[in-house]
Short mmCIF file of C-alpha atoms in Angstrom, two decimals:
data_model
loop_
_atom_site.label_atom_id
_atom_site.label_comp_id
_atom_site.label_asym_id
_atom_site.label_seq_id
_atom_site.Cartn_x
_atom_site.Cartn_y
_atom_site.Cartn_z
CA UNK A 1407 180.07 57.36 259.91
CA UNK A 1408 179.82 59.95 257.14
CA UNK A 1409 180.54 63.57 257.97
CA UNK A 1410 177.98 66.22 257.01
CA UNK A 1411 180.05 67.28 254.01
CA UNK A 1412 180.18 63.71 252.67
CA UNK A 1413 176.40 63.42 253.01
CA UNK A 1414 175.93 66.63 251.02
CA UNK A 1415 178.40 65.61 248.30
CA UNK A 1416 176.73 62.24 247.67
CA UNK A 1417 173.12 63.41 247.93
CA UNK A 1418 170.70 63.61 244.98
CA UNK A 1419 169.88 67.19 245.90
CA UNK A 1420 173.30 68.75 246.43
CA UNK A 1421 175.61 66.42 244.51
CA UNK A 1422 177.62 68.22 241.84
CA UNK A 1423 177.47 71.64 243.47
CA UNK A 1424 180.59 73.74 243.82
CA UNK A 1425 182.78 73.58 246.91
CA UNK A 1426 181.68 77.10 247.81
CA UNK A 1427 177.98 76.22 247.71
CA UNK A 1428 178.52 73.01 249.70
CA UNK A 1429 180.35 74.94 252.37
CA UNK A 1430 177.51 77.47 252.62
CA UNK A 1431 174.88 74.72 252.85
CA UNK A 1432 176.85 72.89 255.52
CA UNK A 1433 176.78 75.96 257.77
CA UNK A 1434 172.97 75.88 258.10
CA UNK A 1435 172.60 72.08 258.51
CA UNK A 1436 171.50 70.82 261.94
CA UNK A 1437 172.21 67.16 262.76
CA UNK A 1438 169.30 65.18 264.23
CA UNK A 1439 169.23 61.53 265.31
CA UNK A 1440 166.21 59.22 265.49
CA UNK A 1441 165.76 55.73 266.87
CA UNK A 1442 164.02 52.92 265.01
CA UNK A 1443 160.28 53.61 264.84
CA UNK A 1444 160.63 57.21 266.03
CA UNK A 1445 158.40 59.80 264.34
CA UNK A 1446 160.27 62.57 262.50
CA UNK A 1447 157.16 64.63 261.76
CA UNK A 1448 153.40 64.17 261.55
CA UNK A 1449 151.00 64.97 258.74
CA UNK A 1450 149.91 68.56 259.37
CA UNK A 1451 153.00 69.66 261.33
CA UNK A 1452 154.44 73.02 260.32
CA UNK A 1453 156.77 72.70 257.32
CA UNK A 1454 159.57 74.60 259.01
CA UNK A 1455 162.35 72.92 257.05
CA UNK A 1456 163.38 69.72 255.32
CA UNK A 1457 165.63 66.75 256.02
CA UNK A 1458 168.42 64.90 254.24
CA UNK A 1459 169.08 61.27 255.20
CA UNK A 1460 172.70 60.76 256.21
CA UNK A 1461 172.37 57.25 257.64
CA UNK A 1462 169.48 54.81 257.99
CA UNK A 1463 166.13 54.82 256.20
CA UNK A 1464 162.82 56.67 256.54
CA UNK A 1465 159.24 55.80 255.61
CA UNK A 1466 156.93 58.58 254.40
CA UNK A 1467 153.31 57.48 254.74
CA UNK A 1468 149.66 58.53 254.98
CA UNK A 1469 146.94 57.22 257.28
CA UNK A 1470 143.38 56.68 256.10
CA UNK A 1471 140.44 57.73 258.34
CA UNK A 1472 140.21 54.04 259.32
CA UNK A 1473 143.87 54.03 260.37
CA UNK A 1474 145.22 52.05 257.42
CA UNK A 1475 148.79 53.00 256.57
CA UNK A 1476 149.83 53.60 252.95
CA UNK A 1477 153.55 53.97 252.29
CA UNK A 1478 154.37 56.73 249.81
CA UNK A 1479 158.17 56.64 249.83
CA UNK A 1480 160.97 54.73 251.51
CA UNK A 1481 164.04 56.93 251.50
CA UNK A 1482 167.65 56.06 252.18
CA UNK A 1483 171.03 57.76 252.38
CA UNK A 1484 171.35 60.88 250.26
CA UNK A 1485 167.61 61.43 249.77
CA UNK A 1486 165.58 64.38 251.03
CA UNK A 1487 162.33 64.50 253.00
CA UNK A 1488 159.79 67.32 253.18
CA UNK A 1489 161.31 69.65 250.57
CA UNK A 1490 157.96 70.80 249.10
CA UNK A 1491 156.76 72.70 252.23
CA UNK A 1492 160.00 74.69 252.16
CA UNK A 1493 158.71 76.47 249.07
CA UNK A 1494 154.96 76.39 249.70
CA UNK A 1495 155.15 77.54 253.30
CA UNK A 1496 152.52 74.95 254.17
CA UNK A 1497 152.43 72.01 256.56
CA UNK A 1498 153.95 68.58 255.96
CA UNK A 1499 151.53 66.61 253.75
CA UNK A 1500 152.38 63.19 255.25
CA UNK A 1501 153.99 61.44 258.20
CA UNK A 1502 157.64 60.40 258.38
CA UNK A 1503 159.09 57.65 260.59
CA UNK A 1504 162.60 56.24 260.98
CA UNK A 1505 162.70 52.60 259.86
CA UNK A 1506 166.06 52.08 261.51
CA UNK A 1507 168.45 54.04 263.67
CA UNK A 1508 168.92 57.14 261.53
CA UNK A 1509 170.99 60.29 261.32
CA UNK A 1510 169.45 63.20 259.41
CA UNK A 1511 170.53 66.69 258.48
CA UNK A 1512 167.82 69.32 259.00
CA UNK A 1513 167.70 72.56 257.00
CA UNK A 1514 165.54 75.33 258.53
CA UNK A 1515 163.20 76.90 255.98
CA UNK A 1516 164.14 80.54 256.55
CA UNK A 1517 167.87 79.96 256.43
CA UNK A 1518 167.59 77.79 253.31
CA UNK A 1519 165.40 80.25 251.40
CA UNK A 1520 167.90 82.99 252.18
CA UNK A 1521 170.73 80.78 250.98
CA UNK A 1522 169.30 79.76 247.60
CA UNK A 1523 168.33 83.28 246.58
CA UNK A 1524 170.40 84.20 243.50
CA UNK A 1525 171.94 80.72 243.25
CA UNK A 1526 170.48 79.27 240.02
CA UNK A 1527 172.48 76.00 240.02
CA UNK A 1528 171.11 75.04 243.43
CA UNK A 1529 167.59 76.09 242.46
CA UNK A 1530 167.73 73.93 239.31
CA UNK A 1531 168.78 70.89 241.39
CA UNK A 1532 165.76 71.44 243.61
CA UNK A 1533 163.39 71.75 240.66
CA UNK A 1534 164.75 68.53 239.14
CA UNK A 1535 164.24 66.68 242.43
CA UNK A 1536 160.67 67.94 242.86
CA UNK A 1537 159.85 67.01 239.25
CA UNK A 1538 161.18 63.48 239.89
CA UNK A 1539 159.02 63.19 243.02
CA UNK A 1540 155.94 64.28 241.05
CA UNK A 1541 156.70 61.58 238.47
CA UNK A 1542 157.01 58.98 241.24
CA UNK A 1543 153.63 60.00 242.66
CA UNK A 1544 152.00 59.80 239.22
CA UNK A 1545 153.32 56.27 238.70
CA UNK A 1546 152.27 55.23 242.17
CA UNK A 1547 148.71 56.57 241.84
CA UNK A 1548 148.33 54.74 238.52
CA UNK A 1549 149.68 51.52 239.99
CA UNK A 1550 147.51 51.54 243.10
CA UNK A 1551 144.28 52.54 241.38
CA UNK A 1552 144.41 50.70 238.05
CA UNK A 1553 146.78 47.74 238.21
CA UNK A 1554 146.75 44.32 239.81
CA UNK A 1555 149.54 43.37 242.22
CA UNK A 1556 151.82 41.54 239.72
CA UNK A 1557 151.65 44.56 237.42
CA UNK A 1558 152.49 46.92 240.30
CA UNK A 1559 155.50 44.79 241.18
CA UNK A 1560 156.71 44.59 237.57
CA UNK A 1561 156.32 48.34 237.15
CA UNK A 1562 158.27 49.02 240.34
CA UNK A 1563 161.10 46.67 239.31
CA UNK A 1564 161.47 48.39 235.94
CA UNK A 1565 161.39 51.78 237.67
CA UNK A 1566 164.15 50.71 240.09
CA UNK A 1567 166.24 49.37 237.21
CA UNK A 1568 166.10 52.75 235.49
CA UNK A 1569 166.77 54.73 238.67
CA UNK A 1570 169.67 52.58 239.89
CA UNK A 1571 171.33 52.22 236.50
CA UNK A 1572 172.79 48.78 237.25
CA UNK A 1573 171.59 47.02 234.13
CA UNK A 1574 169.40 43.99 234.77
CA UNK A 1575 170.20 43.72 238.49
CA UNK A 1576 168.25 45.78 241.03
CA UNK A 1577 168.78 46.20 244.75
CA UNK A 1578 165.60 46.32 246.84
CA UNK A 1579 167.29 47.95 249.89
CA UNK A 1580 164.03 47.50 251.84
CA UNK A 1581 162.30 44.54 253.47
CA UNK A 1582 159.54 42.56 251.74
CA UNK A 1583 157.09 43.95 254.32
CA UNK A 1584 158.09 47.51 253.45
CA UNK A 1585 157.86 46.77 249.73
CA UNK A 1586 154.36 45.35 250.21
CA UNK A 1587 153.32 48.56 251.95
CA UNK A 1588 154.81 50.63 249.17
CA UNK A 1589 152.80 48.68 246.59
CA UNK A 1590 149.58 48.85 248.60
CA UNK A 1591 149.29 45.12 249.32
CA UNK A 1592 150.11 42.51 251.94
CA UNK A 1593 153.26 40.37 252.27
CA UNK A 1594 151.45 37.16 251.23
CA UNK A 1595 150.14 38.70 248.00
CA UNK A 1596 153.57 40.14 247.24
CA UNK A 1597 155.20 36.75 247.83
CA UNK A 1598 152.75 35.06 245.45
CA UNK A 1599 153.35 37.67 242.74
CA UNK A 1600 157.14 37.38 243.06
CA UNK A 1601 156.94 33.58 243.13
CA UNK A 1602 154.90 33.58 239.95
CA UNK A 1603 157.45 35.81 238.22
CA UNK A 1604 160.29 33.49 239.26
CA UNK A 1605 158.47 30.35 238.15
CA UNK A 1606 157.80 31.93 234.74
CA UNK A 1607 161.48 32.79 234.35
CA UNK A 1608 160.89 36.55 234.38
CA UNK A 1609 163.15 37.28 237.36
CA UNK A 1610 165.74 35.60 239.53
CA UNK A 1611 166.20 36.45 243.22
CA UNK A 1612 169.68 36.48 244.77
CA UNK A 1613 169.71 37.58 248.39
CA UNK A 1614 168.78 41.26 248.51
CA UNK A 1615 168.98 41.68 244.75
CA UNK A 1616 166.73 40.70 241.85
CA UNK A 1617 167.87 40.03 238.31
CA UNK A 1618 165.47 40.89 235.50
CA UNK A 1619 165.64 38.00 233.03
CA UNK A 1620 162.89 38.98 230.59
CA UNK A 1621 162.40 42.74 230.36
CA UNK A 1622 159.95 42.58 227.47
CA UNK A 1623 157.59 40.29 229.38
CA UNK A 1624 157.90 42.43 232.52
CA UNK A 1625 157.10 45.56 230.52
CA UNK A 1626 154.06 43.83 229.00
CA UNK A 1627 152.91 42.78 232.46
CA UNK A 1628 153.45 46.27 233.88
CA UNK A 1629 151.63 47.94 231.00
CA UNK A 1630 148.74 45.51 230.66
CA UNK A 1631 148.09 45.13 234.36
CA UNK A 1632 147.67 41.34 234.12
CA UNK A 1633 150.02 38.36 234.23
CA UNK A 1634 151.73 37.61 230.94
CA UNK A 1635 151.02 34.19 229.46
#
């Protein structure tokens, strides 16, 4: 089990900060534990702070008026949840639920705002993270509104490859059901799209990882929105 300091050091938000800053941040962190399926916060709850995933995974999602769930993010160790309301002073814009037994660090809004004042390196890390989240949302809106399912899947694979930096091999780190929700489709449609990619020699699946065999064709599929021939 990682200690709070280890979680901070390996996180996207705080990684690379000085020992002094990490020590200050650690003093305001409050450890919270959630069981599988437990709600962390609801859409509309007061944005009184944000969370950092230490162990486990969390789904951030919206519900339509008809009750249909749309996954926005699936976040794992080292990733933050609910950072935007810390600065806006508004409510949480979505729901968050633990997908597995999870341990999170919570940072109260008031204490964190006080801490980052006059600390430009920490502020720049936050701005970079929020900019990355905005880019993710832009890609997701485009995928869900304009592209067919194979194109959404190809686009997501190429995005993961860039984010993970492991060459042609990507790690899904989530279940097929969760991936289907993230792409705005059902498990059967996802399975058909992935099967088509494998039969065409575009990808190769190995356990929890996928190897991209033909990047150019995947990029064409992702860009054009239809299956490459």
